[in-house]
Coordinates of C-alpha atoms in Angstrom, one line a residue:
X1 CA 0.0 0.1 0.6
X2 CA 2.8 3.1 0.9
X3 CA 4.7 1.5 -2.6
X4 CA 1.6 2.0 -3.7
X5 CA 0.9 5.4 -2.5
X6 CA 4.7 6.7 -3.6
X7 CA 4.0 5.4 -7.3
X8 CA 0.8 8.0 -7.9
X9 CA 2.2 10.3 -6.1
X10 CA 5.2 10.2 -8.2
X11 CA 3.3 10.4 -11.2
X12 CA 1.1 13.1 -9.6
X13 CA 4.5 15.2 -9.5
X14 CA 5.6 14.2 -12.7
X15 CA 2.4 15.0 -15.0
X16 CA 2.7 18.1 -12.9
X17 CA 6.3 18.8 -14.4
X18 CA 5.4 18.3 -17.7
X19 CA 2.8 20.2 -18.2
X20 CA 4.1 22.8 -16.9
X21 CA 7.2 22.0 -19.3
X22 CA 4.5 21.9 -22.0
X23 CA 4.0 25.7 -21.1
X24 CA 7.0 25.9 -22.0
X25 CA 7.0 24.5 -25.2
X26 CA 3.9 26.4 -26.3
X27 CA 5.6 30.1 -25.2
X28 CA 8.5 28.8 -27.6
X29 CA 5.6 28.3 -30.4
X30 CA 4.0 31.6 -29.8
X31 CA 7.3 33.3 -30.8
X32 CA 7.4 31.8 -33.6
X33 CA 3.8 32.4 -34.8
X34 CA 4.4 35.6 -33.7
X35 CA 7.8 35.6 -36.0
X36 CA 6.0 33.9 -38.7
X37 CA 2.8 36.5 -38.8
X38 CA 5.5 39.8 -38.9
X39 CA 8.3 38.4 -41.9
X40 CA 5.7 35.9 -43.3
X41 CA 4.1 37.8 -46.4
X42 CA 0.3 37.0 -48.3
X43 CA 0.5 34.1 -50.8
X44 CA 2.0 34.3 -54.2
X45 CA -1.6 34.9 -55.6
X46 CA -2.5 37.7 -52.9
X47 CA 1.2 39.4 -53.8
X48 CA 0.3 38.7 -57.3
X49 CA -2.9 40.5 -57.9
X50 CA -2.2 43.0 -55.7
X51 CA 1.0 44.1 -57.7
X52 CA -1.4 43.5 -61.2
X53 CA -3.6 46.1 -59.8
X54 CA -1.1 48.3 -58.4
X55 CA 0.1 48.7 -62.3
X56 CA -3.1 48.5 -63.6
X57 CA -3.9 51.7 -61.4
X58 CA -0.9 54.3 -61.8
X59 CA -0.6 53.2 -65.3
X60 CA -1.6 56.4 -67.6
X61 CA -5.2 55.2 -69.4
X62 CA -3.9 55.8 -73.0
X63 CA -1.6 52.3 -71.8
X64 CA -1.9 49.9 -74.6
X65 CA -0.7 46.3 -74.8
X66 CA 0.6 44.5 -77.6
X67 CA -0.4 40.6 -79.0
X68 CA 1.6 40.1 -81.3
X69 CA -0.4 37.3 -83.5
X70 CA -0.6 35.7 -86.7
X71 CA -0.6 38.2 -89.2
X72 CA -1.0 40.6 -87.9
X73 CA -1.3 42.6 -84.1
X74 CA -3.6 42.9 -81.9
X75 CA -4.1 46.0 -79.2
X76 CA -5.8 45.7 -76.0
X77 CA -7.1 48.3 -73.5
X78 CA -4.7 48.4 -69.9
X79 CA -5.3 45.2 -68.3
X80 CA -7.3 45.2 -65.6
X81 CA -8.4 42.7 -62.8
X82 CA -11.5 41.5 -61.0
X83 CA -11.2 41.4 -57.7
X84 CA -15.7 40.8 -57.2
X85 CA -16.7 38.7 -60.1
X86 CA -20.5 39.1 -59.7
X87 CA -23.1 41.3 -57.5
X88 CA -22.2 40.0 -53.9
X89 CA -19.7 37.7 -54.6
X90 CA -16.2 37.3 -53.8
X91 CA -13.0 36.9 -55.8
X92 CA -10.6 37.1 -53.5
X93 CA -7.7 35.4 -52.2
X94 CA -6.8 33.4 -49.2
X95 CA -3.9 34.5 -47.5
X96 CA -0.7 32.4 -46.3
X97 CA -2.7 30.8 -43.7
X98 CA -3.6 28.7 -46.7
X99 CA -1.7 29.0 -49.5
X100 CA 2.2 29.4 -47.8
X101 CA 3.6 33.1 -47.8
X102 CA 7.3 34.2 -47.9
X103 CA 10.6 32.0 -47.1
X104 CA 11.3 33.3 -43.9
X105 CA 7.4 33.4 -42.6
X106 CA 7.3 29.9 -44.3
X107 CA 10.3 28.9 -42.4
X108 CA 8.8 30.4 -38.8
X109 CA 5.4 28.8 -39.3
X110 CA 7.5 25.0 -39.6
X111 CA 8.9 26.1 -36.7
X112 CA 5.8 27.0 -34.9
X113 CA 3.9 23.7 -36.0
X114 CA 7.0 21.5 -34.8
X115 CA 6.9 22.9 -31.5
X116 CA 3.1 22.5 -31.3
X117 CA 3.7 19.1 -31.7
X118 CA 6.1 18.6 -29.5
X119 CA 4.3 20.7 -26.4
X120 CA 1.9 18.3 -27.2
X121 CA 3.0 15.3 -26.6
X122 CA 4.8 16.5 -23.9
X123 CA 1.0 17.8 -22.4
X124 CA -0.4 14.4 -23.7
X125 CA 2.2 13.0 -21.7
X126 CA 1.0 15.2 -18.4
X127 CA -2.6 14.1 -19.0
X128 CA -1.8 10.0 -19.5
X129 CA 0.7 10.3 -15.9
X130 CA -2.3 12.4 -14.0
X131 CA -4.4 9.3 -15.3
X132 CA -2.3 6.5 -14.3
X133 CA -1.3 8.1 -10.8
X134 CA -4.9 8.3 -9.9
X135 CA -6.1 5.1 -11.6
X136 CA -8.9 6.5 -14.0
X137 CA -10.7 9.0 -16.7
X138 CA -7.9 11.8 -15.8
X139 CA -11.0 14.5 -15.9
X140 CA -13.3 13.8 -12.1
X141 CA -12.2 18.0 -11.8
X142 CA -11.8 20.9 -13.1
X143 CA -8.1 21.0 -13.2
X144 CA -7.8 17.8 -15.2
X145 CA -11.1 18.4 -17.4
X146 CA -8.9 22.0 -18.6
X147 CA -5.2 20.4 -19.7
X148 CA -7.6 17.6 -21.1
X149 CA -9.9 19.7 -23.4
X150 CA -6.8 22.1 -24.5
X151 CA -4.8 18.8 -25.2
X152 CA -7.7 17.1 -27.2
X153 CA -8.2 20.6 -29.0
X154 CA -4.6 21.0 -30.5
X155 CA -4.5 17.4 -31.1
X156 CA -8.0 18.2 -33.1
X157 CA -6.0 21.2 -34.8
X158 CA -2.9 19.0 -36.1
X159 CA -5.2 16.3 -37.6
X160 CA -6.7 18.7 -40.0
X161 CA -2.7 19.5 -40.7
X162 CA -1.8 16.0 -41.1
X163 CA -4.7 15.5 -43.2
X164 CA -3.3 17.7 -45.5
X165 CA -5.9 21.0 -44.8
X166 CA -4.8 24.7 -45.0
X167 CA -5.5 25.9 -41.3
X168 CA -1.7 26.6 -39.8
X169 CA -4.2 29.9 -39.9
X170 CA -5.4 29.1 -36.9
X171 CA -2.0 28.4 -34.7
X172 CA -1.4 31.6 -33.4
X173 CA -4.8 32.1 -31.9
X174 CA -4.4 28.0 -30.8
X175 CA -1.5 28.3 -29.1
X176 CA -2.4 31.9 -27.2
X177 CA -5.3 30.3 -26.1
X178 CA -3.7 27.8 -25.0
X179 CA -1.2 29.0 -22.6
X180 CA -4.6 31.4 -20.6
X181 CA -6.4 27.5 -20.0
X182 CA -2.9 25.6 -19.3
X183 CA -2.2 29.2 -17.1
X184 CA -5.7 29.6 -14.9
X185 CA -5.6 25.6 -14.9
X186 CA -2.5 25.5 -12.7
X187 CA -2.8 28.9 -11.4
X188 CA -7.2 28.8 -9.9
X189 CA -8.0 24.8 -10.7
X190 CA -5.4 23.0 -9.7
X191 CA -6.6 20.6 -7.6
X192 CA -5.0 17.3 -6.0
X193 CA -5.5 14.1 -7.5
X194 CA -7.9 12.3 -5.4
X195 CA -10.2 9.4 -6.3
X196 CA -13.7 10.3 -7.6
X197 CA -17.2 10.5 -6.2
X198 CA -19.8 6.9 -6.0
X199 CA -21.3 9.4 -8.4
X200 CA -18.6 9.7 -11.3
X201 CA -17.2 6.3 -10.4
X202 CA -18.7 5.3 -13.7
X203 CA -18.3 3.6 -17.4
X204 CA -20.2 6.5 -18.3
X205 CA -17.3 9.3 -17.3
X206 CA -15.8 8.1 -20.2
X207 CA -18.0 8.3 -23.1
X208 CA -20.0 11.1 -21.6
X209 CA -16.3 13.5 -20.4
X210 CA -14.5 12.1 -23.6
X211 CA -17.2 13.2 -26.2
X212 CA -17.8 16.5 -24.2
X213 CA -14.3 17.1 -24.0
X214 CA -13.9 16.5 -27.8
X215 CA -17.1 18.2 -28.5
X216 CA -15.9 21.7 -26.6
X217 CA -12.3 21.1 -28.8
X218 CA -13.8 21.5 -32.0
X219 CA -16.4 24.3 -31.3
X220 CA -13.4 25.8 -30.1
X221 CA -12.0 25.6 -33.5
X222 CA -14.9 26.8 -34.9
X223 CA -15.8 29.9 -32.4
X224 CA -11.6 30.9 -34.2
X225 CA -12.6 30.4 -37.7
X226 CA -15.9 32.0 -36.7
X227 CA -14.2 34.9 -34.9
X228 CA -11.5 36.0 -37.7
X229 CA -14.4 35.2 -40.2
X230 CA -16.5 38.1 -38.9
X231 CA -13.0 40.4 -39.0
X232 CA -11.9 39.4 -42.3
X233 CA -15.3 40.3 -44.6
X234 CA -15.7 43.8 -42.6
X235 CA -12.2 44.3 -44.1
X236 CA -13.0 42.9 -47.2
X237 CA -16.3 44.4 -47.5
X238 CA -13.9 48.3 -46.4
X239 CA -12.3 47.4 -49.6
X240 CA -15.2 46.6 -51.6
X241 CA -16.5 50.0 -51.4
X242 CA -13.5 51.9 -52.1
X243 CA -12.5 52.2 -48.0
X244 CA -8.5 52.5 -47.5
X245 CA -7.7 50.2 -44.1
X246 CA -4.6 51.1 -42.4
X247 CA -1.8 49.6 -42.9
X248 CA -1.6 47.1 -39.2
X249 CA -4.9 46.1 -40.3
X250 CA -4.1 45.2 -43.8
X251 CA -0.3 43.6 -42.5
X252 CA -3.2 40.9 -40.1
X253 CA -6.0 40.5 -42.1
X254 CA -4.1 40.2 -45.7
X255 CA -2.6 36.9 -44.2
X256 CA -6.2 35.4 -43.1
X257 CA -7.8 33.1 -45.4
X258 CA -10.3 34.7 -48.0
X259 CA -14.0 35.0 -45.7
X260 CA -15.6 32.7 -47.7
X261 CA -12.4 29.5 -46.6
X262 CA -13.4 31.1 -42.9
X263 CA -16.2 31.3 -43.1
X264 CA -17.2 27.2 -45.0
X265 CA -14.2 26.1 -42.7
X266 CA -16.4 27.0 -39.2
X267 CA -19.8 25.6 -40.7
X268 CA -18.1 22.2 -41.8
X269 CA -16.8 21.6 -37.8
X270 CA -20.0 22.7 -36.0
X271 CA -21.7 20.9 -38.8
X272 CA -19.6 17.9 -38.0
X273 CA -19.5 18.2 -34.6
X274 CA -22.9 18.6 -33.5
X275 CA -24.0 15.0 -33.7
X276 CA -21.6 14.2 -31.6
X277 CA -23.5 16.8 -29.1
X278 CA -26.2 15.2 -28.9
X279 CA -25.0 12.5 -28.2
X280 CA -22.6 13.8 -25.7
X281 CA -25.9 14.9 -24.1
X282 CA -27.8 11.8 -24.1
X283 CA -25.2 9.8 -23.1
X284 CA -25.3 12.5 -19.9
X285 CA -29.3 11.8 -19.2
X286 CA -28.3 7.7 -19.4
X287 CA -25.1 8.3 -16.6
X288 CA -27.7 10.2 -14.4
X289 CA -30.6 8.4 -14.8
X290 CA -28.3 5.2 -13.6
X291 CA -26.6 7.6 -10.8
X292 CA -29.9 9.4 -9.6
X293 CA -32.4 7.6 -10.8
X294 CA -33.9 10.3 -13.3
X295 CA -32.9 10.8 -16.6
X296 CA -33.6 15.3 -16.8
X297 CA -33.9 17.1 -13.6
X298 CA -33.3 20.2 -15.0
X299 CA -30.6 21.0 -13.4
X300 CA -27.5 23.7 -13.9
X301 CA -25.7 21.9 -16.2
X302 CA -28.3 19.7 -18.0
X303 CA -29.8 23.0 -18.7
X304 CA -26.4 24.7 -20.3
X305 CA -26.2 22.1 -21.5
X306 CA -29.5 22.1 -24.0
X307 CA -29.3 25.4 -24.5
X308 CA -25.6 25.2 -26.2
X309 CA -27.5 22.6 -27.7
X310 CA -30.8 24.9 -29.0
X311 CA -28.1 27.2 -29.7
X312 CA -25.7 25.2 -32.7
X313 CA -29.2 23.8 -33.9
X314 CA -30.2 27.5 -34.5
X315 CA -27.1 28.2 -35.9
X316 CA -27.4 25.8 -38.4
X317 CA -30.7 26.4 -39.1
X318 CA -29.9 30.0 -40.0
X319 CA -26.9 29.3 -42.3
X320 CA -29.8 26.9 -44.2
X321 CA -32.5 30.1 -44.4
X322 CA -32.5 32.7 -46.7
X323 CA -30.8 36.2 -45.4
X324 CA -29.3 34.8 -42.2
X325 CA -27.0 33.5 -43.8
X326 CA -23.1 35.4 -43.4
X327 CA -22.7 37.6 -40.6
X328 CA -25.9 36.5 -38.6
X329 CA -25.2 33.3 -38.2
X330 CA -21.4 33.7 -37.3
X331 CA -23.2 35.9 -34.7
X332 CA -25.6 33.0 -33.4
X333 CA -22.4 30.3 -33.7
X334 CA -20.5 33.1 -31.5
X335 CA -22.8 33.2 -28.8
X336 CA -23.4 29.2 -28.7
X337 CA -20.0 28.7 -28.3
X338 CA -20.3 30.9 -25.1
X339 CA -23.0 29.5 -23.7
X340 CA -20.3 26.0 -23.7
X341 CA -18.0 28.1 -22.2
X342 CA -20.2 29.3 -19.3
X343 CA -21.9 25.6 -19.3
X344 CA -17.9 24.9 -18.4
X345 CA -16.9 27.7 -16.2
X346 CA -19.5 29.9 -15.5
X347 CA -21.4 26.4 -13.9
X348 CA -19.2 24.7 -12.2
X349 CA -18.0 27.6 -10.8
X350 CA -20.9 29.9 -9.7
X351 CA -23.7 27.9 -10.1
X352 CA -24.5 25.4 -7.1
X353 CA -25.8 22.4 -8.5
X354 CA -25.6 19.0 -8.5
X355 CA -22.7 18.6 -11.4
X356 CA -20.9 20.6 -8.0
X357 CA -19.5 17.6 -6.9
X358 CA -16.7 17.8 -9.4
X359 CA -15.1 20.5 -7.4
X360 CA -12.4 22.7 -8.5

């Protein structure tokens, strides 16, 4: 017994050390992403389109382009770059987040991704060590949930990269959020390793909580894309109406994919994970039936889980409704994710409910 207790304590200490180590590597990845954004540039397509546009606007009206043809010479008007293919639509090139950048910027980006992979592996080892130290699923309290959540969020991002999806633009906001999440976890949410209360000691913990963590991680990626879409869409609208954004705004927003690409990504990930969130609520109800003898009791956690479900259902419905696509639907998606965050932080910390047994 003494040997087992000593071993568990050593594993718990190792888990803490690994989490702190991952934070150090995530910090390096953060600075590498900053370097990518500072030294990188727009994609080759974007740079070429901008250069042609500037040449066309600066050229005198009398300038012509001669094209040699068999039997003669045809004279064309000055070149014109079309930036809007039709009324209400855009033909805007993606930024380097979707199509590379300069050589130096791309180098820093690859370094940032490599550091993110290393930090992910270290943090994942910390989560596993925590699980071994308590001999159960490593999400019995908010500290364990937070560390696991950030691990899964980074894992989902790396999964997209592994699938050859051009989503490196998520890297900077993701690493920033992960550092904030882990900082809160080790500062305010830290809880010593302990065994679960009887209500939590069930195989449904593995099913219900694991799916909730995965859904939250993917919803987070969708929320990041949605927020960036709103900024990029405003930027493109300003350009389309003849506006002149500041140099800092151009520097940041031209490095993002086009608004249409961001909107499409957000919709796809939210739509893909919504059925799994539905399953999460159903699994929680079944677990509640086993633990408390009732499937639904309007507990605060249950209510806000359902409100989150309604929010994302409204978002998906808005996407299919004329007049609600685009920015209006994006606002609904952000409200839905805000409900998810309140369900986690607000309900667990500020609201008294049956789920308060999880502890901080």
